[in-house]
């Protein structure tokens, strides 16, 4: 159980919920946004003292019943509820980071000749990719191991400020931090995730600001525009698929509408992989 992280997460979620959201009267001005502690305790059906101790990082080990009540009171999403249980040490299973990619998955992405595909682990490190993904994402074959981490790409980029202002790129950056926060909850003892978070907190004020929000969201399908100097901007649907029995790995596919300009651009780009 990570008491400090659990306490910070509860405080951040409480600040997000208004009395109107949960049909409570809003009696006068409040010094801080969100619900009061006694209101959360009331909604969750527990004593105010018990809840205060949880928020102060000195509470007892909460039961599943208590966690479910808190999830309802704080209007948590399914991803946030899972994160809450992970922080409280109540995960259904304790997954572990392995780092290897099953041979069947390697074979799969190799045969996806017209679809950029790669495998990423829970800390956003790209482990394997097919030739089209390697070319589309900027010559992955020539990058060092350290430079294959998407979080580092984003937040060590000199134009990160402009990226965060852009609607699509900013949404991706915020979602990546929220997804990494979820991974840190799923793998609380993984030293590589801990080291990456510590590195980025020290090097990137933008990352630190987003990390402090305690947003949690598992990465799923999203629209992504990718620029390549040879073919221009390609509009893709980025599919993020779970790999069975491997909570530490995900398969990422960049798909396009058949017959579209984006599809044709990928076909043109594939010619570069065939001629190299």
XYZ file of C-alpha atoms in Angstrom:
276
model
C 0.000 0.000 0.000
C 1.375 3.394 -1.005
C -0.112 5.652 1.678
C 1.372 8.922 0.416
C 0.300 8.394 -3.185
C -3.141 7.250 -2.038
C -3.506 10.381 0.109
C -2.482 12.706 -2.737
C -4.792 10.953 -5.174
C -7.788 11.253 -2.822
C -7.100 14.956 -2.265
C -6.773 15.648 -5.985
C -9.992 13.803 -6.837
C -11.918 15.476 -3.987
C -10.903 18.892 -5.316
C -12.393 18.019 -8.693
C -15.928 17.190 -7.503
C -18.411 19.982 -6.713
C -21.407 19.740 -4.353
C -23.691 20.106 -7.369
C -22.103 17.036 -8.958
C -23.259 14.849 -6.070
C -26.534 16.659 -5.254
C -25.295 18.292 -2.051
C -26.234 21.842 -1.010
C -23.566 24.452 -1.666
C -23.656 26.500 1.513
C -21.632 29.632 0.954
C -18.148 30.249 -0.389
C -15.437 27.627 0.019
C -11.794 28.303 0.705
C -10.709 25.498 -1.611
C -12.381 23.950 -4.672
C -14.294 20.699 -4.509
C -15.942 18.782 -1.731
C -15.141 19.093 1.947
C -13.706 16.074 3.712
C -16.832 15.565 5.788
C -18.911 15.538 2.610
C -16.803 12.762 1.089
C -17.053 10.787 4.317
C -20.824 11.277 4.332
C -21.190 10.153 0.718
C -18.954 7.125 1.321
C -20.689 6.151 4.556
C -17.624 6.339 6.793
C -16.491 8.430 9.732
C -14.860 11.791 9.058
C -11.908 10.761 11.245
C -11.304 7.640 9.145
C -11.336 9.622 5.914
C -9.082 12.358 7.297
C -6.493 9.753 8.267
C -6.583 8.337 4.728
C -5.967 11.801 3.256
C -3.128 12.393 5.699
C -1.356 9.184 4.707
C -1.728 7.577 8.114
C -4.906 5.602 7.718
C -5.437 1.854 8.041
C -5.413 -0.505 5.095
C -8.807 0.189 3.449
C -10.996 -2.754 2.503
C -12.454 -3.290 -0.952
C -15.826 -2.185 0.403
C -14.320 1.120 1.560
C -12.521 1.643 -1.745
C -15.691 0.997 -3.732
C -17.537 3.505 -1.560
C -14.817 6.123 -2.109
C -14.824 5.484 -5.859
C -18.575 6.149 -5.956
C -18.349 9.226 -3.728
C -15.559 10.779 -5.788
C -17.172 9.845 -9.114
C -14.069 8.020 -10.326
C -13.799 6.673 -13.846
C -13.053 2.980 -14.329
C -9.359 3.777 -14.904
C -9.256 5.933 -11.766
C -11.035 3.247 -9.731
C -8.463 0.665 -10.837
C -5.694 3.095 -9.892
C -7.259 3.649 -6.462
C -7.283 -0.099 -5.799
C -3.683 -0.405 -6.990
C -2.506 2.355 -4.658
C -4.295 0.690 -1.759
C -2.594 -2.623 -2.472
C -5.880 -4.253 -3.460
C -5.190 -5.095 -7.087
C -6.729 -8.356 -8.279
C -3.275 -9.471 -9.446
C 0.226 -8.161 -9.053
C 1.627 -7.856 -12.587
C 5.304 -7.476 -13.280
C 7.396 -5.857 -15.971
C 9.213 -8.499 -18.020
C 10.655 -6.610 -20.993
C 10.561 -9.466 -23.498
C 8.195 -9.457 -26.480
C 6.534 -12.793 -27.386
C 7.734 -14.244 -30.671
C 4.158 -14.438 -31.994
C 3.753 -10.678 -31.555
C 7.084 -10.025 -33.307
C 5.935 -12.156 -36.237
C 2.581 -10.366 -36.348
C 4.009 -6.872 -36.731
C 6.555 -8.087 -39.289
C 3.709 -9.275 -41.540
C 1.798 -5.971 -41.251
C 3.532 -4.533 -44.306
C 1.174 -1.577 -44.916
C 0.460 -0.756 -41.267
C 3.060 0.945 -39.030
C 3.194 -1.187 -35.896
C 5.299 -1.353 -32.771
C 5.238 -2.711 -29.224
C 5.582 -0.353 -26.285
C 5.977 -1.254 -22.618
C 4.335 0.356 -19.595
C 7.016 3.045 -19.305
C 6.527 4.047 -22.976
C 9.697 2.450 -24.295
C 9.402 1.142 -27.852
C 10.737 -2.415 -27.836
C 10.184 -3.750 -31.372
C 8.767 -2.251 -34.573
C 8.221 -3.077 -38.211
C 10.091 -1.256 -41.014
C 7.203 1.106 -41.832
C 6.871 2.242 -38.219
C 10.630 2.679 -37.997
C 10.573 5.027 -40.965
C 7.376 6.880 -40.081
C 8.485 7.684 -36.526
C 11.915 8.964 -37.475
C 14.409 6.206 -38.272
C 13.999 4.175 -35.096
C 16.783 1.811 -36.161
C 19.396 4.526 -35.663
C 18.205 5.628 -32.212
C 19.863 4.684 -28.944
C 17.971 2.627 -26.363
C 17.435 5.729 -24.223
C 16.045 7.610 -27.208
C 13.324 5.015 -27.800
C 11.198 6.289 -24.914
C 8.154 8.318 -25.993
C 7.920 10.232 -22.692
C 11.492 11.432 -23.148
C 10.758 12.416 -26.760
C 7.860 14.536 -25.644
C 9.124 16.310 -22.563
C 12.773 16.752 -23.500
C 11.728 18.330 -26.778
C 12.687 22.027 -27.029
C 9.201 22.842 -28.370
C 7.245 21.103 -25.595
C 5.573 24.415 -24.684
C 4.135 24.748 -28.182
C 3.129 21.100 -28.243
C 1.064 21.526 -25.089
C -0.770 24.483 -26.638
C -1.691 22.477 -29.746
C -5.023 20.693 -29.217
C -4.067 17.260 -30.545
C -0.440 17.204 -29.386
C -1.347 18.633 -25.986
C -4.049 16.000 -25.512
C -1.526 13.291 -26.387
C 1.070 14.670 -23.945
C -1.451 14.954 -21.100
C -2.812 11.505 -21.866
C 0.678 10.019 -21.866
C 1.384 11.360 -18.372
C -2.012 10.122 -17.157
C -1.263 6.706 -18.647
C 2.203 6.611 -17.059
C 0.593 7.512 -13.714
C -1.700 4.492 -14.125
C 1.308 2.287 -14.957
C 3.103 3.487 -11.824
C 0.088 2.318 -9.847
C -0.004 -1.079 -11.565
C 3.755 -1.625 -11.109
C 4.514 0.176 -7.816
C 7.833 -1.602 -7.285
C 9.256 -1.311 -10.779
C 12.580 0.585 -10.579
C 12.582 1.569 -14.275
C 9.256 3.404 -14.014
C 10.349 5.063 -10.774
C 13.624 6.166 -12.384
C 11.852 7.576 -15.449
C 9.407 9.570 -13.328
C 12.225 10.922 -11.139
C 14.236 11.892 -14.230
C 11.352 13.727 -15.848
C 10.345 15.502 -12.640
C 13.900 16.830 -12.396
C 14.277 17.797 -16.069
C 10.845 18.935 -17.220
C 8.674 21.516 -15.416
C 5.895 20.718 -17.900
C 5.969 17.037 -16.951
C 6.087 17.921 -13.244
C 3.020 20.143 -13.583
C 1.008 17.420 -15.312
C 2.236 14.712 -12.911
C 1.053 16.775 -9.945
C -2.514 16.696 -11.262
C -2.808 12.949 -10.501
C -4.817 12.395 -13.674
C -5.235 8.710 -14.552
C -6.306 7.376 -17.932
C -5.338 4.244 -19.829
C -4.209 4.971 -23.388
C -6.686 3.810 -26.007
C -7.637 4.642 -29.596
C -7.006 8.237 -30.683
C -6.612 10.348 -33.810
C -3.017 11.180 -34.690
C -1.509 13.292 -37.470
C 2.048 12.216 -38.267
C 4.387 14.328 -40.405
C 7.035 12.755 -42.594
C 9.220 14.965 -44.829
C 8.830 12.645 -47.816
C 5.021 12.404 -47.916
C 3.727 15.206 -45.665
C 1.070 14.900 -42.964
C -0.668 11.528 -42.610
C -3.947 11.301 -40.686
C -4.092 8.000 -38.838
C -6.135 6.269 -36.178
C -3.739 5.134 -33.498
C -4.983 1.823 -32.127
C -3.541 0.772 -28.771
C -4.218 -2.922 -28.149
C -3.572 -4.975 -25.039
C -1.482 -8.112 -25.438
C -3.126 -11.089 -23.688
C -1.490 -12.116 -20.415
C 1.040 -9.274 -20.686
C -0.094 -6.213 -18.757
C 3.309 -4.612 -19.330
C 3.021 -4.559 -23.138
C 0.762 -2.961 -25.752
C 0.622 -3.201 -29.520
C 0.309 0.156 -31.314
C -1.032 0.313 -34.877
C -1.377 3.368 -37.122
C -4.313 2.608 -39.405
C -5.778 4.657 -42.267
C -9.023 4.618 -44.227
C -8.593 2.285 -47.240
C -8.235 4.259 -50.445
C -7.745 7.578 -48.637
C -4.944 10.062 -49.247
C -3.405 8.954 -45.950
C -3.488 5.317 -47.070
C -1.770 6.257 -50.325
C 0.853 8.261 -48.410
C 1.701 5.205 -46.314
C 1.999 3.126 -49.477
C 4.393 5.683 -50.921
C 6.380 5.661 -47.713
C 6.541 1.871 -47.817
C 8.419 2.106 -51.106
C 11.291 3.649 -49.160
C 11.445 0.550 -46.935
C 11.464 -1.739 -49.982
C 14.244 0.186 -51.703
C 16.489 0.447 -48.645
